[in-house]
JSON list of C-alpha atoms in Angstrom, two decimals:
[
{"chain": "A", "resi": 1, "resn": "MET", "atom": "CA", "xyz": [135.74, 127.23, 104.79]},
{"chain": "A", "resi": 2, "resn": "SER", "atom": "CA", "xyz": [137.73, 125.86, 107.72]},
{"chain": "A", "resi": 3, "resn": "GLY", "atom": "CA", "xyz": [136.07, 122.44, 107.60]},
{"chain": "A", "resi": 4, "resn": "HIS", "atom": "CA", "xyz": [136.62, 122.15, 103.87]},
{"chain": "A", "resi": 5, "resn": "SER", "atom": "CA", "xyz": [140.29, 123.07, 104.14]},
{"chain": "A", "resi": 6, "resn": "LYS", "atom": "CA", "xyz": [140.95, 120.82, 107.12]},
{"chain": "A", "resi": 7, "resn": "TRP", "atom": "CA", "xyz": [139.33, 117.81, 105.46]},
{"chain": "A", "resi": 8, "resn": "ALA", "atom": "CA", "xyz": [141.27, 118.32, 102.22]},
{"chain": "A", "resi": 9, "resn": "THR", "atom": "CA", "xyz": [144.66, 118.77, 103.85]},
{"chain": "A", "resi": 10, "resn": "THR", "atom": "CA", "xyz": [144.19, 116.08, 106.49]},
{"chain": "A", "resi": 11, "resn": "LYS", "atom": "CA", "xyz": [143.14, 113.49, 103.92]},
{"chain": "A", "resi": 12, "resn": "HIS", "atom": "CA", "xyz": [145.97, 114.53, 101.61]},
{"chain": "A", "resi": 13, "resn": "LYS", "atom": "CA", "xyz": [148.57, 114.08, 104.34]},
{"chain": "A", "resi": 14, "resn": "LYS", "atom": "CA", "xyz": [147.42, 110.54, 105.19]},
{"chain": "A", "resi": 15, "resn": "ALA", "atom": "CA", "xyz": [149.86, 107.97, 103.83]},
{"chain": "A", "resi": 16, "resn": "ILE", "atom": "CA", "xyz": [148.94, 106.51, 100.45]},
{"chain": "A", "resi": 17, "resn": "ILE", "atom": "CA", "xyz": [149.15, 102.75, 100.88]},
{"chain": "A", "resi": 18, "resn": "ASP", "atom": "CA", "xyz": [149.84, 100.44, 97.96]},
{"chain": "A", "resi": 19, "resn": "ALA", "atom": "CA", "xyz": [146.40, 98.84, 98.16]},
{"chain": "A", "resi": 20, "resn": "LYS", "atom": "CA", "xyz": [144.82, 102.17, 97.26]},
{"chain": "A", "resi": 21, "resn": "ARG", "atom": "CA", "xyz": [147.30, 103.16, 94.56]},
{"chain": "A", "resi": 22, "resn": "GLY", "atom": "CA", "xyz": [145.39, 101.27, 91.89]},
{"chain": "A", "resi": 23, "resn": "LYS", "atom": "CA", "xyz": [142.15, 103.04, 92.77]},
{"chain": "A", "resi": 24, "resn": "ALA", "atom": "CA", "xyz": [143.89, 106.41, 92.67]},
{"chain": "A", "resi": 25, "resn": "PHE", "atom": "CA", "xyz": [145.24, 105.63, 89.20]},
{"chain": "A", "resi": 26, "resn": "THR", "atom": "CA", "xyz": [141.78, 104.55, 88.01]},
{"chain": "A", "resi": 27, "resn": "ARG", "atom": "CA", "xyz": [140.23, 107.85, 89.12]},
{"chain": "A", "resi": 28, "resn": "LEU", "atom": "CA", "xyz": [143.03, 109.86, 87.58]},
{"chain": "A", "resi": 29, "resn": "ALA", "atom": "CA", "xyz": [142.71, 107.98, 84.31]},
{"chain": "A", "resi": 30, "resn": "LYS", "atom": "CA", "xyz": [138.96, 108.68, 84.21]},
{"chain": "A", "resi": 31, "resn": "GLU", "atom": "CA", "xyz": [139.54, 112.40, 84.73]},
{"chain": "A", "resi": 32, "resn": "ILE", "atom": "CA", "xyz": [142.22, 112.50, 82.01]},
{"chain": "A", "resi": 33, "resn": "THR", "atom": "CA", "xyz": [139.94, 110.61, 79.60]},
{"chain": "A", "resi": 34, "resn": "VAL", "atom": "CA", "xyz": [136.97, 112.90, 80.23]},
{"chain": "A", "resi": 35, "resn": "ALA", "atom": "CA", "xyz": [139.13, 116.04, 80.00]},
{"chain": "A", "resi": 36, "resn": "ALA", "atom": "CA", "xyz": [140.60, 114.87, 76.67]},
{"chain": "A", "resi": 37, "resn": "ARG", "atom": "CA", "xyz": [137.15, 113.97, 75.30]},
{"chain": "A", "resi": 38, "resn": "ILE", "atom": "CA", "xyz": [135.72, 117.39, 76.20]},
{"chain": "A", "resi": 39, "resn": "GLY", "atom": "CA", "xyz": [138.66, 119.65, 75.39]},
{"chain": "A", "resi": 40, "resn": "GLY", "atom": "CA", "xyz": [141.01, 117.66, 73.13]},
{"chain": "A", "resi": 41, "resn": "GLY", "atom": "CA", "xyz": [144.25, 115.82, 73.73]},
{"chain": "A", "resi": 42, "resn": "ASP", "atom": "CA", "xyz": [146.65, 118.78, 73.71]},
{"chain": "A", "resi": 43, "resn": "PRO", "atom": "CA", "xyz": [147.33, 119.90, 77.30]},
{"chain": "A", "resi": 44, "resn": "GLU", "atom": "CA", "xyz": [148.63, 123.28, 76.10]},
{"chain": "A", "resi": 45, "resn": "GLY", "atom": "CA", "xyz": [145.19, 124.15, 74.82]},
{"chain": "A", "resi": 46, "resn": "ASN", "atom": "CA", "xyz": [143.22, 122.23, 77.45]},
{"chain": "A", "resi": 47, "resn": "PRO", "atom": "CA", "xyz": [143.73, 123.57, 81.01]},
{"chain": "A", "resi": 48, "resn": "ARG", "atom": "CA", "xyz": [141.61, 120.83, 82.57]},
{"chain": "A", "resi": 49, "resn": "LEU", "atom": "CA", "xyz": [143.71, 118.13, 80.91]},
{"chain": "A", "resi": 50, "resn": "ARG", "atom": "CA", "xyz": [146.91, 119.92, 81.90]},
{"chain": "A", "resi": 51, "resn": "THR", "atom": "CA", "xyz": [145.81, 120.01, 85.54]},
{"chain": "A", "resi": 52, "resn": "ALA", "atom": "CA", "xyz": [144.79, 116.33, 85.48]},
{"chain": "A", "resi": 53, "resn": "MET", "atom": "CA", "xyz": [148.13, 115.30, 83.99]},
{"chain": "A", "resi": 54, "resn": "LEU", "atom": "CA", "xyz": [150.02, 117.35, 86.58]},
{"chain": "A", "resi": 55, "resn": "LYS", "atom": "CA", "xyz": [148.14, 115.61, 89.39]},
{"chain": "A", "resi": 56, "resn": "ALA", "atom": "CA", "xyz": [148.76, 112.20, 87.79]},
{"chain": "A", "resi": 57, "resn": "ARG", "atom": "CA", "xyz": [152.49, 112.85, 87.61]},
{"chain": "A", "resi": 58, "resn": "GLU", "atom": "CA", "xyz": [152.50, 113.96, 91.27]},
{"chain": "A", "resi": 59, "resn": "GLU", "atom": "CA", "xyz": [150.93, 110.59, 92.15]},
{"chain": "A", "resi": 60, "resn": "ASN", "atom": "CA", "xyz": [153.65, 108.81, 90.11]},
{"chain": "A", "resi": 61, "resn": "MET", "atom": "CA", "xyz": [151.17, 107.50, 87.54]},
{"chain": "A", "resi": 62, "resn": "PRO", "atom": "CA", "xyz": [153.16, 105.92, 84.65]},
{"chain": "A", "resi": 63, "resn": "MET", "atom": "CA", "xyz": [153.35, 108.06, 81.51]},
{"chain": "A", "resi": 64, "resn": "ASP", "atom": "CA", "xyz": [152.09, 105.10, 79.45]},
{"chain": "A", "resi": 65, "resn": "ASN", "atom": "CA", "xyz": [148.88, 105.08, 81.53]},
{"chain": "A", "resi": 66, "resn": "ILE", "atom": "CA", "xyz": [148.47, 108.83, 81.02]},
{"chain": "A", "resi": 67, "resn": "LYS", "atom": "CA", "xyz": [148.98, 108.52, 77.27]},
{"chain": "A", "resi": 68, "resn": "LYS", "atom": "CA", "xyz": [146.43, 105.70, 76.96]},
{"chain": "A", "resi": 69, "resn": "ALA", "atom": "CA", "xyz": [143.87, 107.64, 79.01]},
{"chain": "A", "resi": 70, "resn": "ILE", "atom": "CA", "xyz": [144.25, 110.61, 76.63]},
{"chain": "A", "resi": 71, "resn": "GLN", "atom": "CA", "xyz": [143.91, 108.34, 73.60]},
{"chain": "A", "resi": 72, "resn": "ARG", "atom": "CA", "xyz": [140.72, 106.81, 75.02]},
{"chain": "A", "resi": 73, "resn": "GLY", "atom": "CA", "xyz": [139.34, 110.33, 75.44]},
{"chain": "A", "resi": 74, "resn": "THR", "atom": "CA", "xyz": [140.20, 111.39, 71.90]},
{"chain": "A", "resi": 75, "resn": "GLY", "atom": "CA", "xyz": [138.92, 108.11, 70.44]},
{"chain": "A", "resi": 76, "resn": "GLU", "atom": "CA", "xyz": [142.31, 106.91, 69.18]},
{"chain": "A", "resi": 77, "resn": "ILE", "atom": "CA", "xyz": [141.88, 103.67, 71.12]},
{"chain": "A", "resi": 78, "resn": "PRO", "atom": "CA", "xyz": [138.64, 102.03, 72.34]},
{"chain": "A", "resi": 79, "resn": "GLY", "atom": "CA", "xyz": [137.48, 102.33, 75.93]},
{"chain": "A", "resi": 80, "resn": "ALA", "atom": "CA", "xyz": [134.47, 102.86, 78.19]},
{"chain": "A", "resi": 81, "resn": "HIS", "atom": "CA", "xyz": [132.48, 106.05, 77.64]},
{"chain": "A", "resi": 82, "resn": "TYR", "atom": "CA", "xyz": [132.30, 107.92, 80.93]},
{"chain": "A", "resi": 83, "resn": "GLU", "atom": "CA", "xyz": [129.52, 110.39, 81.59]},
{"chain": "A", "resi": 84, "resn": "GLU", "atom": "CA", "xyz": [130.36, 113.24, 83.93]},
{"chain": "A", "resi": 85, "resn": "CYS", "atom": "CA", "xyz": [127.58, 114.05, 86.41]},
{"chain": "A", "resi": 86, "resn": "GLN", "atom": "CA", "xyz": [127.07, 116.31, 89.40]},
{"chain": "A", "resi": 87, "resn": "PHE", "atom": "CA", "xyz": [125.05, 115.17, 92.40]},
{"chain": "A", "resi": 88, "resn": "GLU", "atom": "CA", "xyz": [124.03, 117.13, 95.47]},
{"chain": "A", "resi": 89, "resn": "GLY", "atom": "CA", "xyz": [122.64, 116.25, 98.85]},
{"chain": "A", "resi": 90, "resn": "HIS", "atom": "CA", "xyz": [122.70, 116.80, 102.58]},
{"chain": "A", "resi": 91, "resn": "GLY", "atom": "CA", "xyz": [124.51, 115.20, 105.50]},
{"chain": "A", "resi": 92, "resn": "PRO", "atom": "CA", "xyz": [123.80, 115.37, 109.24]},
{"chain": "A", "resi": 93, "resn": "LYS", "atom": "CA", "xyz": [122.36, 118.71, 110.47]},
{"chain": "A", "resi": 94, "resn": "GLY", "atom": "CA", "xyz": [121.75, 119.77, 106.86]},
{"chain": "A", "resi": 95, "resn": "VAL", "atom": "CA", "xyz": [125.43, 119.90, 105.87]},
{"chain": "A", "resi": 96, "resn": "ALA", "atom": "CA", "xyz": [125.77, 120.56, 102.12]},
{"chain": "A", "resi": 97, "resn": "VAL", "atom": "CA", "xyz": [127.47, 117.87, 100.00]},
{"chain": "A", "resi": 98, "resn": "MET", "atom": "CA", "xyz": [128.44, 118.08, 96.33]},
{"chain": "A", "resi": 99, "resn": "LEU", "atom": "CA", "xyz": [129.80, 115.23, 94.21]},
{"chain": "A", "resi": 100, "resn": "LYS", "atom": "CA", "xyz": [131.54, 115.04, 90.86]},
{"chain": "A", "resi": 101, "resn": "VAL", "atom": "CA", "xyz": [130.93, 111.60, 89.39]},
{"chain": "A", "resi": 102, "resn": "GLN", "atom": "CA", "xyz": [132.28, 109.88, 86.29]},
{"chain": "A", "resi": 103, "resn": "THR", "atom": "CA", "xyz": [130.30, 106.77, 85.42]},
{"chain": "A", "resi": 104, "resn": "ASP", "atom": "CA", "xyz": [129.68, 104.42, 82.52]},
{"chain": "A", "resi": 105, "resn": "ASN", "atom": "CA", "xyz": [126.27, 103.46, 83.98]},
{"chain": "A", "resi": 106, "resn": "LYS", "atom": "CA", "xyz": [124.29, 106.24, 85.64]},
{"chain": "A", "resi": 107, "resn": "ASN", "atom": "CA", "xyz": [121.36, 103.89, 86.35]},
{"chain": "A", "resi": 108, "resn": "ARG", "atom": "CA", "xyz": [123.67, 101.85, 88.58]},
{"chain": "A", "resi": 109, "resn": "THR", "atom": "CA", "xyz": [125.44, 104.76, 90.23]},
{"chain": "A", "resi": 110, "resn": "VAL", "atom": "CA", "xyz": [122.42, 106.81, 91.37]},
{"chain": "A", "resi": 111, "resn": "PRO", "atom": "CA", "xyz": [120.80, 104.18, 93.64]},
{"chain": "A", "resi": 112, "resn": "GLU", "atom": "CA", "xyz": [124.20, 103.26, 95.08]},
{"chain": "A", "resi": 113, "resn": "LEU", "atom": "CA", "xyz": [124.85, 106.88, 96.05]},
{"chain": "A", "resi": 114, "resn": "ARG", "atom": "CA", "xyz": [121.35, 107.25, 97.48]},
{"chain": "A", "resi": 115, "resn": "THR", "atom": "CA", "xyz": [121.97, 104.22, 99.70]},
{"chain": "A", "resi": 116, "resn": "ILE", "atom": "CA", "xyz": [125.30, 105.64, 100.95]},
{"chain": "A", "resi": 117, "resn": "PHE", "atom": "CA", "xyz": [123.61, 108.91, 101.92]},
{"chain": "A", "resi": 118, "resn": "SER", "atom": "CA", "xyz": [120.68, 107.23, 103.69]},
{"chain": "A", "resi": 119, "resn": "LYS", "atom": "CA", "xyz": [122.93, 104.86, 105.67]},
{"chain": "A", "resi": 120, "resn": "ASN", "atom": "CA", "xyz": [125.02, 107.76, 106.98]},
{"chain": "A", "resi": 121, "resn": "GLY", "atom": "CA", "xyz": [122.49, 110.31, 108.18]},
{"chain": "A", "resi": 122, "resn": "GLY", "atom": "CA", "xyz": [121.95, 112.13, 104.91]},
{"chain": "A", "resi": 123, "resn": "ASN", "atom": "CA", "xyz": [119.89, 112.21, 101.74]},
{"chain": "A", "resi": 124, "resn": "LEU", "atom": "CA", "xyz": [120.58, 112.60, 98.04]},
{"chain": "A", "resi": 125, "resn": "GLY", "atom": "CA", "xyz": [118.81, 115.71, 96.75]},
{"chain": "A", "resi": 126, "resn": "GLU", "atom": "CA", "xyz": [117.95, 117.39, 93.48]},
{"chain": "A", "resi": 127, "resn": "ASN", "atom": "CA", "xyz": [120.60, 119.22, 91.45]},
{"chain": "A", "resi": 128, "resn": "GLY", "atom": "CA", "xyz": [120.70, 122.82, 92.56]},
{"chain": "A", "resi": 129, "resn": "CYS", "atom": "CA", "xyz": [119.78, 122.16, 96.18]},
{"chain": "A", "resi": 130, "resn": "VAL", "atom": "CA", "xyz": [123.24, 123.05, 97.54]},
{"chain": "A", "resi": 131, "resn": "SER", "atom": "CA", "xyz": [125.46, 124.09, 94.59]},
{"chain": "A", "resi": 132, "resn": "TRP", "atom": "CA", "xyz": [124.58, 127.76, 95.15]},
{"chain": "A", "resi": 133, "resn": "MET", "atom": "CA", "xyz": [126.54, 127.55, 98.43]},
{"chain": "A", "resi": 134, "resn": "PHE", "atom": "CA", "xyz": [129.86, 126.85, 96.66]},
{"chain": "A", "resi": 135, "resn": "ASP", "atom": "CA", "xyz": [132.27, 128.79, 94.44]},
{"chain": "A", "resi": 136, "resn": "GLN", "atom": "CA", "xyz": [134.68, 127.09, 92.03]},
{"chain": "A", "resi": 137, "resn": "LYS", "atom": "CA", "xyz": [138.21, 128.21, 92.89]},
{"chain": "A", "resi": 138, "resn": "GLY", "atom": "CA", "xyz": [141.78, 127.01, 92.84]},
{"chain": "A", "resi": 139, "resn": "MET", "atom": "CA", "xyz": [143.10, 126.32, 96.34]},
{"chain": "A", "resi": 140, "resn": "ILE", "atom": "CA", "xyz": [146.76, 125.81, 97.29]},
{"chain": "A", "resi": 141, "resn": "SER", "atom": "CA", "xyz": [147.41, 124.98, 100.95]},
{"chain": "A", "resi": 142, "resn": "LEU", "atom": "CA", "xyz": [150.81, 125.42, 102.54]},
{"chain": "A", "resi": 143, "resn": "GLU", "atom": "CA", "xyz": [151.99, 124.39, 106.00]},
{"chain": "A", "resi": 144, "resn": "TRP", "atom": "CA", "xyz": [153.42, 127.52, 107.58]},
{"chain": "A", "resi": 145, "resn": "PRO", "atom": "CA", "xyz": [152.93, 127.56, 111.36]},
{"chain": "A", "resi": 146, "resn": "GLY", "atom": "CA", "xyz": [153.18, 131.06, 112.75]},
{"chain": "A", "resi": 147, "resn": "ALA", "atom": "CA", "xyz": [152.74, 132.75, 109.38]},
{"chain": "A", "resi": 148, "resn": "THR", "atom": "CA", "xyz": [151.82, 136.40, 109.67]},
{"chain": "A", "resi": 149, "resn": "GLU", "atom": "CA", "xyz": [149.25, 138.29, 107.62]},
{"chain": "A", "resi": 150, "resn": "ASP", "atom": "CA", "xyz": [152.03, 140.39, 106.07]},
{"chain": "A", "resi": 151, "resn": "LYS", "atom": "CA", "xyz": [153.96, 137.31, 104.94]},
{"chain": "A", "resi": 152, "resn": "ALA", "atom": "CA", "xyz": [150.81, 135.69, 103.55]},
{"chain": "A", "resi": 153, "resn": "MET", "atom": "CA", "xyz": [149.88, 138.86, 101.66]},
{"chain": "A", "resi": 154, "resn": "GLU", "atom": "CA", "xyz": [153.39, 139.11, 100.23]},
{"chain": "A", "resi": 155, "resn": "LEU", "atom": "CA", "xyz": [153.26, 135.52, 98.98]},
{"chain": "A", "resi": 156, "resn": "ALA", "atom": "CA", "xyz": [149.81, 136.02, 97.46]},
{"chain": "A", "resi": 157, "resn": "LEU", "atom": "CA", "xyz": [150.94, 139.13, 95.59]},
{"chain": "A", "resi": 158, "resn": "GLU", "atom": "CA", "xyz": [154.18, 137.53, 94.36]},
{"chain": "A", "resi": 159, "resn": "THR", "atom": "CA", "xyz": [152.49, 134.36, 93.08]},
{"chain": "A", "resi": 160, "resn": "GLY", "atom": "CA", "xyz": [149.43, 136.07, 91.59]},
{"chain": "A", "resi": 161, "resn": "ALA", "atom": "CA", "xyz": [146.84, 134.55, 93.93]},
{"chain": "A", "resi": 162, "resn": "ASP", "atom": "CA", "xyz": [143.53, 136.40, 94.22]},
{"chain": "A", "resi": 163, "resn": "GLU", "atom": "CA", "xyz": [143.38, 136.12, 98.00]},
{"chain": "A", "resi": 164, "resn": "PHE", "atom": "CA", "xyz": [144.82, 134.30, 101.00]},
{"chain": "A", "resi": 165, "resn": "ARG", "atom": "CA", "xyz": [143.39, 132.80, 104.17]},
{"chain": "A", "resi": 166, "resn": "LEU", "atom": "CA", "xyz": [145.38, 132.19, 107.33]},
{"chain": "A", "resi": 167, "resn": "HIS", "atom": "CA", "xyz": [144.65, 129.19, 109.53]},
{"chain": "A", "resi": 168, "resn": "GLU", "atom": "CA", "xyz": [146.40, 127.69, 112.53]},
{"chain": "A", "resi": 169, "resn": "ASN", "atom": "CA", "xyz": [148.74, 125.47, 110.49]},
{"chain": "A", "resi": 170, "resn": "GLY", "atom": "CA", "xyz": [149.49, 127.74, 107.55]},
{"chain": "A", "resi": 171, "resn": "ILE", "atom": "CA", "xyz": [148.03, 129.50, 104.52]},
{"chain": "A", "resi": 172, "resn": "ASP", "atom": "CA", "xyz": [145.48, 128.81, 101.79]},
{"chain": "A", "resi": 173, "resn": "LEU", "atom": "CA", "xyz": [146.05, 130.68, 98.53]},
{"chain": "A", "resi": 174, "resn": "ILE", "atom": "CA", "xyz": [142.86, 131.13, 96.49]},
{"chain": "A", "resi": 175, "resn": "THR", "atom": "CA", "xyz": [142.89, 131.61, 92.71]},
{"chain": "A", "resi": 176, "resn": "SER", "atom": "CA", "xyz": [140.53, 131.66, 89.77]},
{"chain": "A", "resi": 177, "resn": "PRO", "atom": "CA", "xyz": [140.34, 128.28, 87.96]},
{"chain": "A", "resi": 178, "resn": "ALA", "atom": "CA", "xyz": [142.06, 129.84, 84.92]},
{"chain": "A", "resi": 179, "resn": "ASP", "atom": "CA", "xyz": [145.04, 131.09, 86.98]},
{"chain": "A", "resi": 180, "resn": "PHE", "atom": "CA", "xyz": [145.46, 127.98, 89.14]},
{"chain": "A", "resi": 181, "resn": "SER", "atom": "CA", "xyz": [148.27, 126.31, 87.16]},
{"chain": "A", "resi": 182, "resn": "THR", "atom": "CA", "xyz": [150.27, 129.54, 86.87]},
{"chain": "A", "resi": 183, "resn": "VAL", "atom": "CA", "xyz": [150.01, 130.30, 90.59]},
{"chain": "A", "resi": 184, "resn": "LEU", "atom": "CA", "xyz": [150.88, 126.70, 91.51]},
{"chain": "A", "resi": 185, "resn": "GLU", "atom": "CA", "xyz": [154.03, 126.79, 89.37]},
{"chain": "A", "resi": 186, "resn": "SER", "atom": "CA", "xyz": [154.97, 130.11, 90.97]},
{"chain": "A", "resi": 187, "resn": "VAL", "atom": "CA", "xyz": [154.55, 128.60, 94.44]},
{"chain": "A", "resi": 188, "resn": "LYS", "atom": "CA", "xyz": [156.70, 125.59, 93.55]},
{"chain": "A", "resi": 189, "resn": "SER", "atom": "CA", "xyz": [159.39, 127.81, 92.02]},
{"chain": "A", "resi": 190, "resn": "ARG", "atom": "CA", "xyz": [159.89, 129.22, 95.53]},
{"chain": "A", "resi": 191, "resn": "MET", "atom": "CA", "xyz": [160.70, 125.68, 96.78]},
{"chain": "A", "resi": 192, "resn": "LEU", "atom": "CA", "xyz": [157.39, 125.51, 98.65]},
{"chain": "A", "resi": 193, "resn": "VAL", "atom": "CA", "xyz": [155.58, 122.14, 98.73]},
{"chain": "A", "resi": 194, "resn": "PRO", "atom": "CA", "xyz": [151.76, 122.36, 98.93]},
{"chain": "A", "resi": 195, "resn": "THR", "atom": "CA", "xyz": [149.90, 119.94, 101.18]},
{"chain": "A", "resi": 196, "resn": "PHE", "atom": "CA", "xyz": [146.88, 120.34, 98.88]},
{"chain": "A", "resi": 197, "resn": "ALA", "atom": "CA", "xyz": [146.51, 121.89, 95.45]},
{"chain": "A", "resi": 198, "resn": "GLU", "atom": "CA", "xyz": [143.36, 121.52, 93.33]},
{"chain": "A", "resi": 199, "resn": "ILE", "atom": "CA", "xyz": [140.63, 123.34, 91.50]},
{"chain": "A", "resi": 200, "resn": "THR", "atom": "CA", "xyz": [137.88, 122.76, 94.00]},
{"chain": "A", "resi": 201, "resn": "MET", "atom": "CA", "xyz": [134.50, 123.94, 95.26]},
{"chain": "A", "resi": 202, "resn": "ILE", "atom": "CA", "xyz": [134.83, 126.25, 98.26]},
{"chain": "A", "resi": 203, "resn": "PRO", "atom": "CA", "xyz": [131.78, 126.68, 100.51]},
{"chain": "A", "resi": 204, "resn": "GLN", "atom": "CA", "xyz": [130.56, 130.18, 101.34]},
{"chain": "A", "resi": 205, "resn": "THR", "atom": "CA", "xyz": [129.42, 129.18, 104.84]},
{"chain": "A", "resi": 206, "resn": "SER", "atom": "CA", "xyz": [130.05, 126.23, 107.16]},
{"chain": "A", "resi": 207, "resn": "VAL", "atom": "CA", "xyz": [128.06, 124.07, 109.60]},
{"chain": "A", "resi": 208, "resn": "HIS", "atom": "CA", "xyz": [129.71, 123.18, 112.93]},
{"chain": "A", "resi": 209, "resn": "LEU", "atom": "CA", "xyz": [129.54, 119.50, 113.86]},
{"chain": "A", "resi": 210, "resn": "ASP", "atom": "CA", "xyz": [130.61, 117.54, 116.91]},
{"chain": "A", "resi": 211, "resn": "GLY", "atom": "CA", "xyz": [129.73, 114.30, 118.68]},
{"chain": "A", "resi": 212, "resn": "LYS", "atom": "CA", "xyz": [127.69, 111.75, 116.75]},
{"chain": "A", "resi": 213, "resn": "ASP", "atom": "CA", "xyz": [126.94, 114.23, 113.96]},
{"chain": "A", "resi": 214, "resn": "ALA", "atom": "CA", "xyz": [130.68, 114.56, 113.29]},
{"chain": "A", "resi": 215, "resn": "GLN", "atom": "CA", "xyz": [131.10, 110.76, 113.34]},
{"chain": "A", "resi": 216, "resn": "MET", "atom": "CA", "xyz": [128.30, 110.29, 110.82]},
{"chain": "A", "resi": 217, "resn": "MET", "atom": "CA", "xyz": [129.64, 113.06, 108.59]},
{"chain": "A", "resi": 218, "resn": "VAL", "atom": "CA", "xyz": [133.11, 111.51, 108.43]},
{"chain": "A", "resi": 219, "resn": "ARG", "atom": "CA", "xyz": [131.59, 108.08, 107.68]},
{"chain": "A", "resi": 220, "resn": "LEU", "atom": "CA", "xyz": [129.49, 109.64, 104.90]},
{"chain": "A", "resi": 221, "resn": "MET", "atom": "CA", "xyz": [132.48, 111.42, 103.36]},
{"chain": "A", "resi": 222, "resn": "GLU", "atom": "CA", "xyz": [134.68, 108.32, 103.48]},
{"chain": "A", "resi": 223, "resn": "ALA", "atom": "CA", "xyz": [131.94, 106.08, 102.04]},
{"chain": "A", "resi": 224, "resn": "LEU", "atom": "CA", "xyz": [131.35, 108.49, 99.15]},
{"chain": "A", "resi": 225, "resn": "GLU", "atom": "CA", "xyz": [135.08, 108.82, 98.44]},
{"chain": "A", "resi": 226, "resn": "GLU", "atom": "CA", "xyz": [135.43, 105.02, 98.43]},
{"chain": "A", "resi": 227, "resn": "HIS", "atom": "CA", "xyz": [132.82, 104.67, 95.65]},
{"chain": "A", "resi": 228, "resn": "ASP", "atom": "CA", "xyz": [134.55, 103.84, 92.38]},
{"chain": "A", "resi": 229, "resn": "ASP", "atom": "CA", "xyz": [132.57, 106.39, 90.34]},
{"chain": "A", "resi": 230, "resn": "VAL", "atom": "CA", "xyz": [133.06, 109.35, 92.70]},
{"chain": "A", "resi": 231, "resn": "GLU", "atom": "CA", "xyz": [135.81, 111.67, 91.52]},
{"chain": "A", "resi": 232, "resn": "ASN", "atom": "CA", "xyz": [135.45, 114.46, 94.11]},
{"chain": "A", "resi": 233, "resn": "VAL", "atom": "CA", "xyz": [133.40, 115.21, 97.22]},
{"chain": "A", "resi": 234, "resn": "TRP", "atom": "CA", "xyz": [132.94, 118.72, 98.64]},
{"chain": "A", "resi": 235, "resn": "SER", "atom": "CA", "xyz": [131.13, 119.73, 101.79]},
{"chain": "A", "resi": 236, "resn": "ASN", "atom": "CA", "xyz": [130.68, 122.68, 104.16]},
{"chain": "A", "resi": 237, "resn": "PHE", "atom": "CA", "xyz": [131.03, 120.91, 107.53]},
{"chain": "A", "resi": 238, "resn": "ASP", "atom": "CA", "xyz": [133.32, 122.31, 110.22]},
{"chain": "A", "resi": 239, "resn": "ILE", "atom": "CA", "xyz": [134.70, 119.74, 112.66]},
{"chain": "A", "resi": 240, "resn": "PRO", "atom": "CA", "xyz": [137.32, 120.78, 115.27]},
{"chain": "A", "resi": 241, "resn": "ASP", "atom": "CA", "xyz": [140.87, 119.79, 114.29]},
{"chain": "A", "resi": 242, "resn": "ALA", "atom": "CA", "xyz": [141.50, 117.40, 117.17]},
{"chain": "A", "resi": 243, "resn": "LEU", "atom": "CA", "xyz": [138.20, 115.59, 116.69]},
{"chain": "A", "resi": 244, "resn": "LEU", "atom": "CA", "xyz": [138.65, 115.31, 112.92]},
{"chain": "A", "resi": 245, "resn": "GLU", "atom": "CA", "xyz": [142.13, 113.83, 113.34]},
{"chain": "A", "resi": 246, "resn": "GLN", "atom": "CA", "xyz": [140.72, 111.38, 115.90]},
{"chain": "A", "resi": 247, "resn": "LEU", "atom": "CA", "xyz": [137.87, 110.28, 113.64]},
{"chain": "A", "resi": 248, "resn": "LEU", "atom": "CA", "xyz": [140.11, 109.86, 110.63]},
{"chain": "A", "resi": 249, "resn": "SER", "atom": "CA", "xyz": [142.51, 107.73, 112.67]},
{"chain": "A", "resi": 250, "resn": "GLY", "atom": "CA", "xyz": [139.68, 105.29, 113.36]},
{"chain": "A", "resi": 251, "resn": "ASN", "atom": "CA", "xyz": [139.45, 106.09, 117.08]},
{"chain": "A", "resi": 252, "resn": "PRO", "atom": "CA", "xyz": [136.12, 107.87, 117.66]}
]
């Protein structure tokens, strides 16, 4: 769990530079389009769409872009047909890796992903090889140095979270996917600003990495996240905080 949380919050805190803003908007638009195609264009009756729109607004995606993405999903305007796929594999030392992919050409995407894995100490596996190690949950991370167990429990009870987890920099609130939006709104109503808030896949166990294995794992994660068709990457690695910060800064 610790590796998953640290990766998510560390990446989220890195500055979003303008050169990457377009890519972020493209991924958000894909998710909105797929959510609207699967569950309809009304966010009140489509929790996945509601969550995608909330994230898009947090990233300052223009409302016109959001509207067009919904219309492409519902078929009101033409657009590429994205297929949602799940891929699974392993990184260095057998670390579990799960991917959510949205592609308009699966025959192109699969060999590209296989190459990324093989170049970074891993291998693309069969579906089911690692998914059993993960649980789908909502996770809301808050910076709260020095937080006590009593304070964390109080916040979890007040916001309706299912559980909480303390770490050295703060608290992770864990929810069911269905309750995620409600708990997030409750957190924000208390003037708390999450460093990370998503419906995600939380690993049941972790694999400790250091040295060259940690370097390869970070390269693998970054290469997968850079791929245009990859929407989300989840893994169960655990890299010490200081080393992870060092690797992400580009100074191995």
